[in-house]
mmCIF file of C-alpha atoms in Angstrom:
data_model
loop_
_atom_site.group_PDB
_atom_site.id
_atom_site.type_symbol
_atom_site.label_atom_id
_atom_site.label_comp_id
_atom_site.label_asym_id
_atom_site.label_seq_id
_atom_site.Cartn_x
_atom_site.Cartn_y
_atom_site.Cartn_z
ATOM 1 C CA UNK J 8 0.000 0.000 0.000
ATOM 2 C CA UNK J 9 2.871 2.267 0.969
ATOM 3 C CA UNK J 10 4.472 1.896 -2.724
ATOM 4 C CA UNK J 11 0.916 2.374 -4.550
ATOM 5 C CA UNK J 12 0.460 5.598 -2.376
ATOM 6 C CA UNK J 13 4.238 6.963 -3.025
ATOM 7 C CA UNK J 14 3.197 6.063 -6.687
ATOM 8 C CA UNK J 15 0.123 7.545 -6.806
ATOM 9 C CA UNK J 16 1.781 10.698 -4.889
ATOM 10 C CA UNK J 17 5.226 11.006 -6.529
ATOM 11 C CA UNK J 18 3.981 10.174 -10.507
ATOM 12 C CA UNK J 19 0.485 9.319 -10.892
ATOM 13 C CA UNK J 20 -0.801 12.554 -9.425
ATOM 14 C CA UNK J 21 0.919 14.852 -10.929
ATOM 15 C CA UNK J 22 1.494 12.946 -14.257
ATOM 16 C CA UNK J 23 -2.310 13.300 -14.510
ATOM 17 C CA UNK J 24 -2.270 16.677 -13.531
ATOM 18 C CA UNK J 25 -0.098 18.006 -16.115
ATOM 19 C CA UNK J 26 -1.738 16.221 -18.612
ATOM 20 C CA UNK J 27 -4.829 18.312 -17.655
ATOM 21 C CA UNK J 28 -3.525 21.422 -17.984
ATOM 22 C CA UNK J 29 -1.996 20.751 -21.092
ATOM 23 C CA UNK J 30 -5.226 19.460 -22.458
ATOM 24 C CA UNK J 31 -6.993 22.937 -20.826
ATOM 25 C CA UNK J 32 -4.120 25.014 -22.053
ATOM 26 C CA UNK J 33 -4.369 23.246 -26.026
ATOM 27 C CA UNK J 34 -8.178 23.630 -25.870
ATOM 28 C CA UNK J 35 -8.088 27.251 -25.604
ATOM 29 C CA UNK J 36 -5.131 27.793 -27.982
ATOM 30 C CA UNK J 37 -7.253 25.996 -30.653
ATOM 31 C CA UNK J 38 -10.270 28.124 -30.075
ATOM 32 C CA UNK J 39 -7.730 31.276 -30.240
ATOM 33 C CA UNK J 40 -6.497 29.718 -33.206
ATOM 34 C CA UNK J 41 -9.983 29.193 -34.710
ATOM 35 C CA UNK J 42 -11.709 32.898 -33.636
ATOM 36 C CA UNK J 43 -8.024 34.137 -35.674
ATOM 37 C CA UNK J 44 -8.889 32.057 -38.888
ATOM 38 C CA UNK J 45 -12.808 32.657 -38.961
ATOM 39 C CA UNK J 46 -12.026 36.699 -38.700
ATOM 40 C CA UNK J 47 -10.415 36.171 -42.038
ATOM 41 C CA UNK J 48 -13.696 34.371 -43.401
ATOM 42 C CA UNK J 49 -16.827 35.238 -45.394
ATOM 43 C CA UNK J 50 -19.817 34.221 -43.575
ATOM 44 C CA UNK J 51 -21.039 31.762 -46.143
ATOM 45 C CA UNK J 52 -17.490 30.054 -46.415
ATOM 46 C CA UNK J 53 -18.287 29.525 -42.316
ATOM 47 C CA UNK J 54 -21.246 28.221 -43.099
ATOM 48 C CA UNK J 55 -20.418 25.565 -45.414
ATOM 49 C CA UNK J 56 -17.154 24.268 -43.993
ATOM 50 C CA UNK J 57 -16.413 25.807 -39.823
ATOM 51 C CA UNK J 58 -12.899 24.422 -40.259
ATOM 52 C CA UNK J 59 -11.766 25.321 -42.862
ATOM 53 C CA UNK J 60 -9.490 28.189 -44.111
ATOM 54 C CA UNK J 61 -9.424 30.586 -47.396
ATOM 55 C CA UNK J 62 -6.815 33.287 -47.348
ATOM 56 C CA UNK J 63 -6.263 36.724 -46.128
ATOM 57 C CA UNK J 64 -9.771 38.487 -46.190
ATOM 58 C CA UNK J 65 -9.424 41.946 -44.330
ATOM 59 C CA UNK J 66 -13.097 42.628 -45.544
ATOM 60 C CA UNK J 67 -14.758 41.212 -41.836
ATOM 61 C CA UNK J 68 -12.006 43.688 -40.036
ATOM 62 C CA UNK J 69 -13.354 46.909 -42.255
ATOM 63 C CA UNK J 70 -16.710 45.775 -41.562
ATOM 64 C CA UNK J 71 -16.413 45.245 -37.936
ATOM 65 C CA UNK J 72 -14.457 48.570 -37.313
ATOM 66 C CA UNK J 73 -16.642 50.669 -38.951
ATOM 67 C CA UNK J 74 -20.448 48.927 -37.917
ATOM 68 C CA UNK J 75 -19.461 49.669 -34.461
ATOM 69 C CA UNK J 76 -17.132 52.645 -33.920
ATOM 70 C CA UNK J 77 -14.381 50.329 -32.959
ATOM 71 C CA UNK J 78 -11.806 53.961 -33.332
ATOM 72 C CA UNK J 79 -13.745 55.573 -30.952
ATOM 73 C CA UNK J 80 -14.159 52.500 -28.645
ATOM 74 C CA UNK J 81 -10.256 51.560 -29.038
ATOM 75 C CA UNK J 82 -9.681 54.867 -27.691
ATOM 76 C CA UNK J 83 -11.996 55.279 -24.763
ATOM 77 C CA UNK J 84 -10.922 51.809 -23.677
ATOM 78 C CA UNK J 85 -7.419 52.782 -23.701
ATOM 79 C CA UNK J 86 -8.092 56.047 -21.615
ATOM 80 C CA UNK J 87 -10.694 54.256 -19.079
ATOM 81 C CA UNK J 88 -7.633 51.539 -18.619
ATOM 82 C CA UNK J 89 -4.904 53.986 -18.693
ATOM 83 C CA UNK J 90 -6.780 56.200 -15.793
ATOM 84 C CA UNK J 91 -7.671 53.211 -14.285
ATOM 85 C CA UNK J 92 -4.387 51.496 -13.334
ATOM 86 C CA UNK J 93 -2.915 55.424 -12.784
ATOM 87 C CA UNK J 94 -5.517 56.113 -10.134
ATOM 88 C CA UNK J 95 -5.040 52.175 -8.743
ATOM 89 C CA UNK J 96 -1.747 52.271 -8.261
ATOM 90 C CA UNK J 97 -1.300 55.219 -7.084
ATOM 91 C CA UNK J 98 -3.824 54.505 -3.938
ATOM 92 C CA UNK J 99 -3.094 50.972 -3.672
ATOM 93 C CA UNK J 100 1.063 51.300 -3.616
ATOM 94 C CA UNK J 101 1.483 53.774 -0.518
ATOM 95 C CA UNK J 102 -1.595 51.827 1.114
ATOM 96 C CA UNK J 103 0.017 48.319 0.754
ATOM 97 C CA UNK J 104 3.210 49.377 1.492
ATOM 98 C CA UNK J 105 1.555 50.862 4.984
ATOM 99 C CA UNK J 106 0.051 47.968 5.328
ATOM 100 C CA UNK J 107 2.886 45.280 5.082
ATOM 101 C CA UNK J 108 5.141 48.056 7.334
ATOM 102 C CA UNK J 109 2.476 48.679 10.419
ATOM 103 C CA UNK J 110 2.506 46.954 13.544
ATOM 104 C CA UNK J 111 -0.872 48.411 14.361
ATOM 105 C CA UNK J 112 -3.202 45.851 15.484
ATOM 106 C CA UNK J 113 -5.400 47.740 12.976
ATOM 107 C CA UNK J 114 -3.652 46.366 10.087
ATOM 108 C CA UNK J 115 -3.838 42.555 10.173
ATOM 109 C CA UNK J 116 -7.935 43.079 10.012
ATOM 110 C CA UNK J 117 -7.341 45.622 7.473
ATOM 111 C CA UNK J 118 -5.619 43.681 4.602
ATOM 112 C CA UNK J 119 -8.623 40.667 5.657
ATOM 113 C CA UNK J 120 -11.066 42.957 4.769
ATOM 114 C CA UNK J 121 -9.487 43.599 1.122
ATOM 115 C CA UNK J 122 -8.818 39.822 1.272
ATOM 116 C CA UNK J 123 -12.967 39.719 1.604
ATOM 117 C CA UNK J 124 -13.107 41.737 -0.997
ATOM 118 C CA UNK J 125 -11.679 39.105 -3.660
ATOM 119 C CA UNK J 126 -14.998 36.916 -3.217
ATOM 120 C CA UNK J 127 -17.328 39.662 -3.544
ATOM 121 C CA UNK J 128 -18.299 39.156 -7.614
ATOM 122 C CA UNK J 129 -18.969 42.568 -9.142
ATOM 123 C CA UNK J 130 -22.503 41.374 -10.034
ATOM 124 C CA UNK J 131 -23.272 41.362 -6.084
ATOM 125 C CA UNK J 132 -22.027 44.969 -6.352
ATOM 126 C CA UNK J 133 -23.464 46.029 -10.119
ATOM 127 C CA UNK J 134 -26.748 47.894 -9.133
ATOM 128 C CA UNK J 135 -25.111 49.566 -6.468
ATOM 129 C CA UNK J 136 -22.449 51.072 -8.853
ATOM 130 C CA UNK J 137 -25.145 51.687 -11.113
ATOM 131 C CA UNK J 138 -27.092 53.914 -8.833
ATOM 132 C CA UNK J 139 -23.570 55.607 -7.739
ATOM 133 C CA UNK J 140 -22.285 56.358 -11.293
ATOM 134 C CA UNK J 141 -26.406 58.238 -12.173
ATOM 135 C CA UNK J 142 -26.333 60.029 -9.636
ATOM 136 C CA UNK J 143 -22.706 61.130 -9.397
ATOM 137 C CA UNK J 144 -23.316 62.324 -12.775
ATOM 138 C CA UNK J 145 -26.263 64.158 -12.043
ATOM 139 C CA UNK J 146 -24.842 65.672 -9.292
ATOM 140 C CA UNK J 147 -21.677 67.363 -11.473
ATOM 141 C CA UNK J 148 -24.262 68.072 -14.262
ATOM 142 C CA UNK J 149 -26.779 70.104 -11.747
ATOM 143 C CA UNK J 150 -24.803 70.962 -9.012
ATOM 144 C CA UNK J 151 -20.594 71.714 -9.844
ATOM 145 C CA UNK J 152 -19.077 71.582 -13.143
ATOM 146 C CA UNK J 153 -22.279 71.684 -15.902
ATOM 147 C CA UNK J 154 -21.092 68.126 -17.445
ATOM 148 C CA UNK J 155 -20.145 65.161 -17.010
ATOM 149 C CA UNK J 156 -18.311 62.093 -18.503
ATOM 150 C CA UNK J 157 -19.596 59.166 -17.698
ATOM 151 C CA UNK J 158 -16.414 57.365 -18.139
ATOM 152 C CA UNK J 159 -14.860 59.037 -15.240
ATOM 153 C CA UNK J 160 -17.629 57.127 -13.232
ATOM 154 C CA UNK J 161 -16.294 54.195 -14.803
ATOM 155 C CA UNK J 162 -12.808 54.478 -13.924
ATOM 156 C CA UNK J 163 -13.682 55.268 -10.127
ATOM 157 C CA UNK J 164 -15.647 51.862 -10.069
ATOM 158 C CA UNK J 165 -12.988 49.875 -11.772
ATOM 159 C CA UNK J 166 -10.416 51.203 -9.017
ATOM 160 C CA UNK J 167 -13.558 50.295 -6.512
ATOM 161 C CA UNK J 168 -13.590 46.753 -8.143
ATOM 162 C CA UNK J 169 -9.417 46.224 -8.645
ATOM 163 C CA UNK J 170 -8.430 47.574 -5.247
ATOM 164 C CA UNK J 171 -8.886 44.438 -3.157
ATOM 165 C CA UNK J 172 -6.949 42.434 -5.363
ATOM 166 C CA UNK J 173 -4.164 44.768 -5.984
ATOM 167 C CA UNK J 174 -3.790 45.405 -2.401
ATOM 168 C CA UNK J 175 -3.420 41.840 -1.498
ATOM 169 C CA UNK J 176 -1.192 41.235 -3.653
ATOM 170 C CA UNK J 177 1.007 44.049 -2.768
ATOM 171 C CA UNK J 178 1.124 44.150 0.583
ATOM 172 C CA UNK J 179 2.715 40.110 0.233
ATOM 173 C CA UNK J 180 4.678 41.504 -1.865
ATOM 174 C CA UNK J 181 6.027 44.123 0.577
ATOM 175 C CA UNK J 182 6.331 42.060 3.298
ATOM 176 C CA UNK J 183 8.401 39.445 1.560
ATOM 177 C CA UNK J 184 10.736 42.445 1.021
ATOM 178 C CA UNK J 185 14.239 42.671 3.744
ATOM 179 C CA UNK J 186 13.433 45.689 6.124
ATOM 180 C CA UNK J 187 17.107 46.293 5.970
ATOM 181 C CA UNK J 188 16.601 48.284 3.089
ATOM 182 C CA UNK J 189 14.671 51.338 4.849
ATOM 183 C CA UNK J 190 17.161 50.895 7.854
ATOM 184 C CA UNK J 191 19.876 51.177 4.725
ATOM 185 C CA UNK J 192 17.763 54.642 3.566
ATOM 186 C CA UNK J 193 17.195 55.985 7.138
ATOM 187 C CA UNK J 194 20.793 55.942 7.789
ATOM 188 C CA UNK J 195 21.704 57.762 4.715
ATOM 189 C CA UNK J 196 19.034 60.114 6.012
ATOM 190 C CA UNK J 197 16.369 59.763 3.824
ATOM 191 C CA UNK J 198 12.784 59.787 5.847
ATOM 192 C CA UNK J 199 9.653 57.201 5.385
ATOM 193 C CA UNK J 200 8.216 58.853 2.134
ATOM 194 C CA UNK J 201 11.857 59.414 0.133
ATOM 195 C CA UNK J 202 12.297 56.098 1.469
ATOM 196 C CA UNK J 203 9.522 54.355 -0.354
ATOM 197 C CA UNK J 204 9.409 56.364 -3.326
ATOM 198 C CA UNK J 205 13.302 56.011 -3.961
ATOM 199 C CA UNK J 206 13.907 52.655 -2.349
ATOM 200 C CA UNK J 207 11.179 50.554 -1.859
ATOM 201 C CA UNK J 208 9.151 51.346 -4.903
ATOM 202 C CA UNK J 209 12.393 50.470 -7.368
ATOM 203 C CA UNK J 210 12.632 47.086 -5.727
ATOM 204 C CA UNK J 211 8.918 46.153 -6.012
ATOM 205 C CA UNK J 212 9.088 47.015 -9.685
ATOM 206 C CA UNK J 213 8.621 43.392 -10.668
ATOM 207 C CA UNK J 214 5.855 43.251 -8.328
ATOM 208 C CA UNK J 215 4.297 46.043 -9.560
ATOM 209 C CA UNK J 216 4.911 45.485 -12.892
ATOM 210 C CA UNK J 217 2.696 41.851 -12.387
ATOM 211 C CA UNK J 218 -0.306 43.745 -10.916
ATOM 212 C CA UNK J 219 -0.177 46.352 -13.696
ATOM 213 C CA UNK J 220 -0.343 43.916 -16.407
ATOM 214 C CA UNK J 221 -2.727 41.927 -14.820
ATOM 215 C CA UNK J 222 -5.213 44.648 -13.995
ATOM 216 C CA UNK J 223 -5.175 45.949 -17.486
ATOM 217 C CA UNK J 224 -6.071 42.741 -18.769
ATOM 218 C CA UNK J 225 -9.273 42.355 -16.783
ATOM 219 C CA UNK J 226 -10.015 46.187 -17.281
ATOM 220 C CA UNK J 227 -9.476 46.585 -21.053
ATOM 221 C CA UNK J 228 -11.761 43.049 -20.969
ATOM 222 C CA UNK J 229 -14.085 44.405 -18.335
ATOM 223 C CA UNK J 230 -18.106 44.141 -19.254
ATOM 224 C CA UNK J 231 -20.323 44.246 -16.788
ATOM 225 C CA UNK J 232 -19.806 47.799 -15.501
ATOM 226 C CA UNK J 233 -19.365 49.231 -18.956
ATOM 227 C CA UNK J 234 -22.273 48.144 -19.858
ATOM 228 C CA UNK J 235 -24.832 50.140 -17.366
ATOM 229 C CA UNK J 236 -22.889 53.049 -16.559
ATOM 230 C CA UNK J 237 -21.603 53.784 -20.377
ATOM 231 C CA UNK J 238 -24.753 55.285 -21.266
ATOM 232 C CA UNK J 239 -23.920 57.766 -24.869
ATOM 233 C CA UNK J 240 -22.623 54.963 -27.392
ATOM 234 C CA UNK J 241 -19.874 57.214 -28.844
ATOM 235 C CA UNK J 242 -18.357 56.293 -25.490
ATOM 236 C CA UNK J 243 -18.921 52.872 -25.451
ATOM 237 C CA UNK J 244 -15.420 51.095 -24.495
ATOM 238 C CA UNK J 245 -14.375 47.471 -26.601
ATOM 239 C CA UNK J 246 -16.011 44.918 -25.061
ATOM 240 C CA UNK J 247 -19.573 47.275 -24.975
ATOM 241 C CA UNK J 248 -19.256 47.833 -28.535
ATOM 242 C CA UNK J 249 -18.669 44.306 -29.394
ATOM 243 C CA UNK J 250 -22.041 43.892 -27.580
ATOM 244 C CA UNK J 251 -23.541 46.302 -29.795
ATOM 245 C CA UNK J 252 -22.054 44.732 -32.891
ATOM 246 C CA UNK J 253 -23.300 41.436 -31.722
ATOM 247 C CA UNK J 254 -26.927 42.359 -31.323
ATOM 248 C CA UNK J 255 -26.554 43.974 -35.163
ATOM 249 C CA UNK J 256 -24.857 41.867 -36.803
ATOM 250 C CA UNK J 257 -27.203 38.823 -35.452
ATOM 251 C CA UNK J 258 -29.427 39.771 -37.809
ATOM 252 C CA UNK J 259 -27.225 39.949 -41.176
ATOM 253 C CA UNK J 260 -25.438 36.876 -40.058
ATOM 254 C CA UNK J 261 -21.915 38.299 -40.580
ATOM 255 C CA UNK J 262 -20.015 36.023 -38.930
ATOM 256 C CA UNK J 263 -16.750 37.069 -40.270
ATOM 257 C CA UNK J 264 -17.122 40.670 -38.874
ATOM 258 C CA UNK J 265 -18.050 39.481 -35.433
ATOM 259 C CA UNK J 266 -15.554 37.417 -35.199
ATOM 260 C CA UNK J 267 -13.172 40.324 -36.753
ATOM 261 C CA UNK J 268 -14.381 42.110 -33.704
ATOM 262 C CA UNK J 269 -13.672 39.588 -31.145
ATOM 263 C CA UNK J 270 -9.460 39.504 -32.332
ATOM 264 C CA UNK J 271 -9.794 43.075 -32.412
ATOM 265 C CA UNK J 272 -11.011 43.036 -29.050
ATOM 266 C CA UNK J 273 -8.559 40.418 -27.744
ATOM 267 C CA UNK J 274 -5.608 40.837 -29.556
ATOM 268 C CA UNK J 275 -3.544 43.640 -28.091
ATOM 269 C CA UNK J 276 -4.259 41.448 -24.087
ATOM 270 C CA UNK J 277 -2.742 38.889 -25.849
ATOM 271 C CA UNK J 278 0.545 40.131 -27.167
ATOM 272 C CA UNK J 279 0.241 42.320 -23.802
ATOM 273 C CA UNK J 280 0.189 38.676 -21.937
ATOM 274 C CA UNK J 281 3.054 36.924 -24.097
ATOM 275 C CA UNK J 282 5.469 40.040 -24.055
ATOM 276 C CA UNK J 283 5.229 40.394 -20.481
ATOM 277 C CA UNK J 284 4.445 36.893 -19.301
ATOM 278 C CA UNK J 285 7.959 35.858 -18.284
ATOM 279 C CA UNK J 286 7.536 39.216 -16.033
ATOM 280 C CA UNK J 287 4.650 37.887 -14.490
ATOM 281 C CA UNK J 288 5.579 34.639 -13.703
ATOM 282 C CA UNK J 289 8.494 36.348 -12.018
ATOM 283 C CA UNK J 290 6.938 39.081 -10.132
ATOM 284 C CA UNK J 291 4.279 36.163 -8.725
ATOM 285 C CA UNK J 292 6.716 33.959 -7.695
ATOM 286 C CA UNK J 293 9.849 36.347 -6.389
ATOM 287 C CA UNK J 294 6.525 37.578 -3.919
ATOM 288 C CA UNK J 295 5.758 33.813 -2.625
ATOM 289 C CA UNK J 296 9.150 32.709 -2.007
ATOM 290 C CA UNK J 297 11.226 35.610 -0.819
#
């Protein structure tokens, strides 16, 4: 029984595990591979043979982009992300670094409750944002500046949303960091803030850098919240327009274009993901095992 068990531990196990996630991992390369091809299709050639493959036709990409203001969306995606991960890290850093650094009994319960905040799904959380973004906006309209953007109530809910897993993950990442290093500053006489901005902050960069990348994937993806608080479509980010291009191009059956606008859609996460992905796999692990 022993052996069986050190088999079933030591090769069997994992073995089988492995095999799993290379099975997961070639399942979704394949449907990558397939969305990639079909953009470059004609919606009857998808019709008659889903597999297949017939050249270079841009004609779905010209279709897609201009059917659903993809230029306009490209760009208000990029500035609700960019804003975004500005305004996220520059509340989360200081905070997390706080965090990890306090010996306030305060603190412990503190990074729990952004712990908490990681199984709170933003549908729990969507009406409530909802009601926030209207009447923010009314309230600037009627009451301070005379307008209002609703994509600035956007970006303050995706920092709402990101914070508790950006925090998290920085504040491990700060503690796994040697507290010699501000003794270091401190004797050189720099205080706690030129300490963290000069010091601390350089170090973390890998850490940072992971949390960046990974944040702007889920927020250049996001959905849910673009969909009820975007409410003009001219400022409709990616993933709303593709909604919108869906629901018209349903009825024409152009295949080809919608799947032109998924690539569009996902194709700059993707070479995001493979150019920084060694990065990532660094920053998560030089946080776990230092």
């Amino acid at each position: 029984m022993n052996a069986i068990g050190r088999y079933l531990g030591d090769r069997a196990v994992p073995r089988g595990i492995k095999v799993l996630l290379w099975l997961v991992a070639g399942v979704n390369l394949a449907l990558l591979a397939w969305t990639l091809l079909s953009s470059f299709r004609s919606s009857r050639a998808l019709w008659s043979d889903p597999l297949g493959a017939d050249g270079l036709n841009l004609g779905g990409y010209a279709r897609a982009w201009h059917a659903a203001d993809f230029a306009g969306a490209f760009i208000s995606t990029l500035l609700v992300t960019s804003a975004s991960i500005v305004v996220l890290m520059a509340l989360a850093t200081p905070a997390s670094y706080v965090l990890a650094r306090s010996t306030r009994r305060s603190a412990a319960p503190l990074v729990t409750y952004f712990a908490a905040g990681l199984a709170l799904p933003v549908q729990a959380v969507l009406i409530p944002y909802q009601t926030l973004a209207q009447g923010l906006s009314q309230f600037m309209n009627d009451w301070v500046t005379g307008w209002w953007d609703d994509r600035i109530s956007l970006v303050i809910c995706n920092v709402a949303v990101s914070m508790p897993f950006t925090v998290f993950v920085l504040t491990g990442y700060f503690r796994s960091l040697p507290s010699e290093l501000e003794e270091a500053a401190a004797l050189d006489g720099a205080g706690p803030a030129r300490a963290f901005w000069k010091v601390m902050v350089p170090v973390a960069r890998p850490g940072l850098s992971t949390v960046v990348v990974l944040n702007a994937i889920g927020l250049w993806n996001e959905f849910l919240l673009a969909s009820v608080i975007l409410r003009d479509p001219t400022k409709f980010t990616l993933p709303a327009a593709l909604n919108q291009l869906n629901s018209t191009m349903q009825y024409s059956s152009d295949w080809g274009g919608l799947f032109a606008g998924v690539t569009i859609l996902v194709a700059p996460m993707v070479v995001l993901f493979f150019w920084f992905g060694r990065k990532i796999m660094d920053g998560m692990t030089l946080g776990v095992t230092r």
